[in-house]
């Protein structure tokens, strides 16, 4: 039985449904409000739309997605998912982040990776099925380890060659096939800055929708070695006193910021 109905039809929509309207990687908003009512999206329903349903702690939302430009039908303005995520708080991060990941998965699985035939929605699950060979494709999450390396009152922070504008953060990397997350912490720290760590401690995780990661956050103690930054990856790296930190991510938006704040608070409470 199709209980969850991940792929609703237009004629199944209810007056009480809430909508998120997307065109390519843009989400339509009025001011900061990205949730639309049934009445507000009525004019859209004649367009060529795809409907996907997502659930969140706050309820469920219908994603209305079109390959066509629907600006004239919906009104409002369009913004990138990334700008909306960073402008808003936790709820937007959760809902829009989920919407972005589901849409990204759906758009990249229109054809079967095994035989090339078109896919169709699964009857009961959030998955698509190949019309020909019946292979099933579920949304995939890519696990990453993110680690704050600590040494007493100092923490190791790096500025990636990819980040412009002087932003320092923890080290991070994708978990490779066959690795535990702790293996990844050891390997990434060694590869990126050339040092050894010990006493790796799991702290918390976070969904990160760029494009579809699960970040597993760790603290790791310095063990040995001198910093040797990996060329091309790390622009600048060093040990920073917890009372004199460079420009770092805010704790509310990323697990990196939370790891840093957690350790700084911990050390400050130990030092007093
Ligand atoms: Zn197939």
Coordinates of C-alpha atoms and ligand atoms in Angstrom, one line a residue:
X1 CA 0.0 0.0 0.0
X2 CA 1.2 3.4 -0.9
X3 CA 1.2 4.9 2.6
X4 CA 3.9 7.6 2.4
X5 CA 3.2 8.6 -1.2
X6 CA 6.6 10.1 -2.1
X7 CA 5.4 10.9 -5.6
X8 CA 2.0 12.5 -5.3
X9 CA -0.2 13.4 -8.3
X10 CA -1.7 16.8 -8.9
X11 CA -5.2 15.5 -8.3
X12 CA -4.2 14.2 -4.9
X13 CA -3.2 17.6 -3.5
X14 CA -5.0 19.0 -0.5
X15 CA -5.9 22.5 0.4
X16 CA -3.9 22.2 3.6
X17 CA -0.7 21.1 1.7
X18 CA 2.5 23.2 2.0
X19 CA 4.6 23.7 -1.1
X20 CA 8.2 24.4 -2.0
X21 CA 8.6 25.6 -5.6
X22 CA 11.8 24.9 -7.5
X23 CA 13.2 25.6 -10.9
X24 CA 16.6 24.0 -11.5
X25 CA 18.7 24.9 -8.4
X26 CA 16.6 27.9 -7.5
X27 CA 13.9 28.1 -4.9
X28 CA 11.1 30.6 -5.2
X29 CA 10.5 32.9 -2.2
X30 CA 8.6 36.0 -1.1
X31 CA 11.1 37.8 1.1
X32 CA 12.5 35.1 3.3
X33 CA 9.4 32.9 3.1
X34 CA 9.9 29.8 1.0
X35 CA 6.7 27.9 1.9
X36 CA 3.7 28.4 -0.4
X37 CA 0.1 27.6 0.2
X38 CA -2.2 25.6 -2.2
X39 CA -4.0 28.8 -3.2
X40 CA -0.7 30.5 -4.1
X41 CA 0.5 27.7 -6.3
X42 CA -2.8 27.1 -8.2
X43 CA -1.7 29.1 -11.3
X44 CA 1.3 26.8 -11.5
X45 CA -0.6 23.5 -11.6
X46 CA -1.3 23.8 -15.3
X47 CA 2.5 23.8 -16.0
X48 CA 4.6 20.8 -16.7
X49 CA 5.5 19.9 -13.1
X50 CA 7.1 17.1 -11.2
X51 CA 5.8 16.5 -7.6
X52 CA 7.9 15.0 -4.8
X53 CA 7.0 14.8 -1.2
X54 CA 9.4 15.2 1.7
X55 CA 8.7 14.8 5.4
X56 CA 10.3 16.8 8.2
X57 CA 9.8 17.2 11.9
X58 CA 7.6 20.2 11.1
X59 CA 5.3 18.3 8.8
X60 CA 5.4 17.4 5.1
X61 CA 6.0 19.5 2.1
X62 CA 5.3 19.0 -1.6
X63 CA 8.1 19.9 -3.9
X64 CA 6.9 21.4 -7.2
X65 CA 9.7 21.2 -9.7
X66 CA 9.7 22.3 -13.3
X67 CA 12.3 22.1 -16.0
X68 CA 10.6 25.1 -17.6
X69 CA 10.9 28.7 -16.4
X70 CA 7.9 29.2 -14.2
X71 CA 8.8 32.7 -12.8
X72 CA 5.8 34.3 -14.5
X73 CA 3.3 31.8 -13.1
X74 CA 4.5 31.9 -9.4
X75 CA 5.6 35.5 -9.0
X76 CA 8.1 36.1 -6.2
X77 CA 11.8 35.9 -6.7
X78 CA 14.1 32.9 -7.1
X79 CA 17.2 32.3 -4.9
X80 CA 19.8 29.7 -4.8
X81 CA 19.4 27.0 -2.3
X82 CA 22.8 27.7 -0.8
X83 CA 22.0 31.4 -0.2
X84 CA 18.6 30.5 1.4
X85 CA 20.2 27.9 3.7
X86 CA 22.7 30.3 5.1
X87 CA 20.3 33.2 5.4
X88 CA 17.8 31.2 7.5
X89 CA 17.9 29.2 10.6
X90 CA 17.7 25.5 11.4
X91 CA 14.2 24.9 10.0
X92 CA 15.1 26.1 6.6
X93 CA 18.4 24.2 6.7
X94 CA 16.5 21.0 7.5
X95 CA 13.6 21.4 5.0
X96 CA 15.3 23.1 2.1
X97 CA 18.4 20.9 2.6
X98 CA 16.2 17.8 2.3
X99 CA 14.3 19.2 -0.7
X100 CA 17.6 20.0 -2.4
X101 CA 19.0 16.5 -1.9
X102 CA 15.9 14.7 -3.0
X103 CA 15.6 16.8 -6.1
X104 CA 19.2 16.3 -6.9
X105 CA 18.9 12.5 -6.6
X106 CA 15.7 12.4 -8.6
X107 CA 17.1 14.6 -11.4
X108 CA 20.2 12.4 -11.7
X109 CA 18.3 9.1 -11.7
X110 CA 16.0 9.6 -14.7
X111 CA 17.7 6.7 -16.5
X112 CA 19.0 3.3 -15.2
X113 CA 22.7 3.2 -14.6
X114 CA 22.8 -0.5 -15.5
X115 CA 20.9 -0.7 -18.8
X116 CA 20.1 2.9 -19.7
X117 CA 16.3 2.6 -19.8
X118 CA 14.1 5.3 -18.2
X119 CA 13.2 4.9 -14.5
X120 CA 9.8 5.4 -12.9
X121 CA 8.7 6.1 -9.3
X122 CA 8.7 3.2 -6.9
X123 CA 5.2 2.3 -5.7
X124 CA 5.8 2.4 -2.0
X125 CA 9.3 3.7 -1.3
X126 CA 11.3 6.8 -2.0
X127 CA 13.1 5.2 -4.9
X128 CA 12.9 4.9 -8.7
X129 CA 12.8 1.7 -10.6
X130 CA 14.1 0.9 -14.0
X131 CA 11.3 0.2 -16.5
X132 CA 13.3 -2.5 -18.2
X133 CA 15.6 -4.4 -15.8
X134 CA 13.8 -3.4 -12.5
X135 CA 17.0 -2.1 -10.8
X136 CA 16.1 0.2 -7.9
X137 CA 17.8 3.5 -7.0
X138 CA 17.4 5.0 -3.6
X139 CA 18.7 8.5 -2.6
X140 CA 22.3 8.1 -1.5
X141 CA 24.1 9.8 1.3
X142 CA 27.9 10.2 1.2
X143 CA 29.5 9.9 4.7
X144 CA 32.3 12.3 5.5
X145 CA 34.4 12.6 8.6
X146 CA 35.2 16.1 9.9
X147 CA 37.7 16.5 12.7
X148 CA 39.0 19.1 15.0
X149 CA 42.6 18.4 15.9
X150 CA 43.5 19.7 19.4
X151 CA 46.7 20.2 21.4
X152 CA 46.0 21.6 24.9
X153 CA 45.0 25.3 24.4
X154 CA 45.6 25.1 20.7
X155 CA 43.5 23.8 17.8
X156 CA 44.5 23.1 14.3
X157 CA 42.6 25.1 11.7
X158 CA 43.1 25.2 7.9
X159 CA 42.0 27.4 5.1
X160 CA 41.1 25.4 2.0
X161 CA 42.5 26.3 -1.3
X162 CA 38.8 26.2 -2.4
X163 CA 37.5 28.7 0.1
X164 CA 38.0 32.3 -0.7
X165 CA 38.0 35.1 1.9
X166 CA 40.1 33.9 4.8
X167 CA 37.8 31.3 6.3
X168 CA 39.5 28.8 8.6
X169 CA 37.9 25.5 9.6
X170 CA 38.4 21.9 10.7
X171 CA 39.8 19.3 8.3
X172 CA 37.4 16.9 6.6
X173 CA 37.2 14.2 4.0
X174 CA 35.0 11.6 2.4
X175 CA 35.0 8.1 4.0
X176 CA 36.5 5.7 1.5
X177 CA 35.4 2.2 0.8
X178 CA 36.4 -0.2 3.5
X179 CA 37.3 2.5 6.1
X180 CA 35.8 3.2 9.5
X181 CA 35.2 6.9 10.2
X182 CA 38.1 6.7 12.7
X183 CA 40.3 5.3 9.9
X184 CA 39.3 8.4 7.8
X185 CA 40.2 10.8 10.6
X186 CA 43.7 9.2 10.9
X187 CA 44.2 9.2 7.1
X188 CA 42.9 12.7 6.3
X189 CA 44.9 14.4 9.0
X190 CA 48.0 12.6 7.8
X191 CA 47.3 13.4 4.2
X192 CA 46.3 17.0 4.6
X193 CA 48.7 18.2 7.2
X194 CA 51.2 15.4 7.7
X195 CA 50.7 14.8 11.5
X196 CA 49.5 11.8 13.6
X197 CA 46.5 12.0 15.9
X198 CA 45.2 9.8 18.8
X199 CA 42.2 9.4 21.1
X200 CA 39.7 10.0 18.3
X201 CA 36.3 10.9 19.9
X202 CA 33.0 11.0 18.1
X203 CA 31.0 14.1 19.0
X204 CA 28.0 14.5 16.6
X205 CA 26.7 14.3 13.1
X206 CA 25.0 16.7 10.6
X207 CA 23.3 16.4 7.3
X208 CA 25.1 18.7 4.8
X209 CA 23.2 19.2 1.5
X210 CA 26.1 20.2 -0.7
X211 CA 25.3 18.0 -2.4
X212 CA 24.4 15.1 -0.1
X213 CA 26.8 14.4 2.8
X214 CA 26.4 13.1 6.3
X215 CA 29.2 14.8 8.3
X216 CA 30.4 12.8 11.3
X217 CA 32.2 15.2 13.7
X218 CA 35.2 14.1 15.8
X219 CA 37.8 15.6 18.1
X220 CA 41.3 14.1 17.7
X221 CA 44.3 14.7 19.9
X222 CA 47.6 15.7 18.4
X223 CA 50.1 12.8 18.8
X224 CA 53.3 13.6 16.8
X225 CA 54.8 15.3 13.7
X226 CA 55.2 18.7 12.2
X227 CA 52.6 20.4 10.0
X228 CA 53.2 19.8 6.3
X229 CA 50.2 21.2 4.3
X230 CA 49.1 19.2 1.3
X231 CA 49.8 21.2 -1.9
X232 CA 46.7 22.3 -3.8
X233 CA 44.3 21.3 -0.9
X234 CA 45.4 23.5 2.0
X235 CA 46.1 27.2 1.5
X236 CA 47.1 28.0 5.0
X237 CA 47.2 25.9 8.2
X238 CA 48.4 26.3 11.8
X239 CA 47.9 25.9 15.5
X240 CA 45.6 28.6 16.9
X241 CA 45.2 29.6 20.6
X242 CA 41.6 29.1 21.7
X243 CA 41.6 32.7 22.9
X244 CA 42.9 34.1 19.6
X245 CA 41.1 32.4 16.8
X246 CA 40.9 33.5 13.2
X247 CA 37.7 33.9 11.1
X248 CA 35.8 30.6 11.8
X249 CA 32.4 29.2 10.9
X250 CA 29.5 30.1 13.2
X251 CA 28.4 27.3 15.5
X252 CA 24.7 27.4 14.4
X253 CA 25.2 26.5 10.8
X254 CA 27.9 23.9 10.6
X255 CA 29.2 21.0 12.7
X256 CA 32.7 22.5 12.3
X257 CA 31.7 25.6 14.2
X258 CA 30.1 23.4 16.9
X259 CA 33.2 21.3 17.3
X260 CA 35.3 24.4 17.8
X261 CA 32.9 26.0 20.2
X262 CA 32.6 22.8 22.2
X263 CA 36.3 22.5 22.6
X264 CA 36.9 26.1 23.4
X265 CA 34.1 26.0 26.1
X266 CA 35.6 22.8 27.5
X267 CA 39.1 24.2 27.8
X268 CA 37.8 27.5 29.2
X269 CA 36.0 25.6 31.9
X270 CA 39.1 23.6 32.7
X271 CA 41.3 26.7 32.8
X272 CA 39.2 28.6 35.3
Ligands
LIG1 ZN1 17.8 -1.0 -16.1

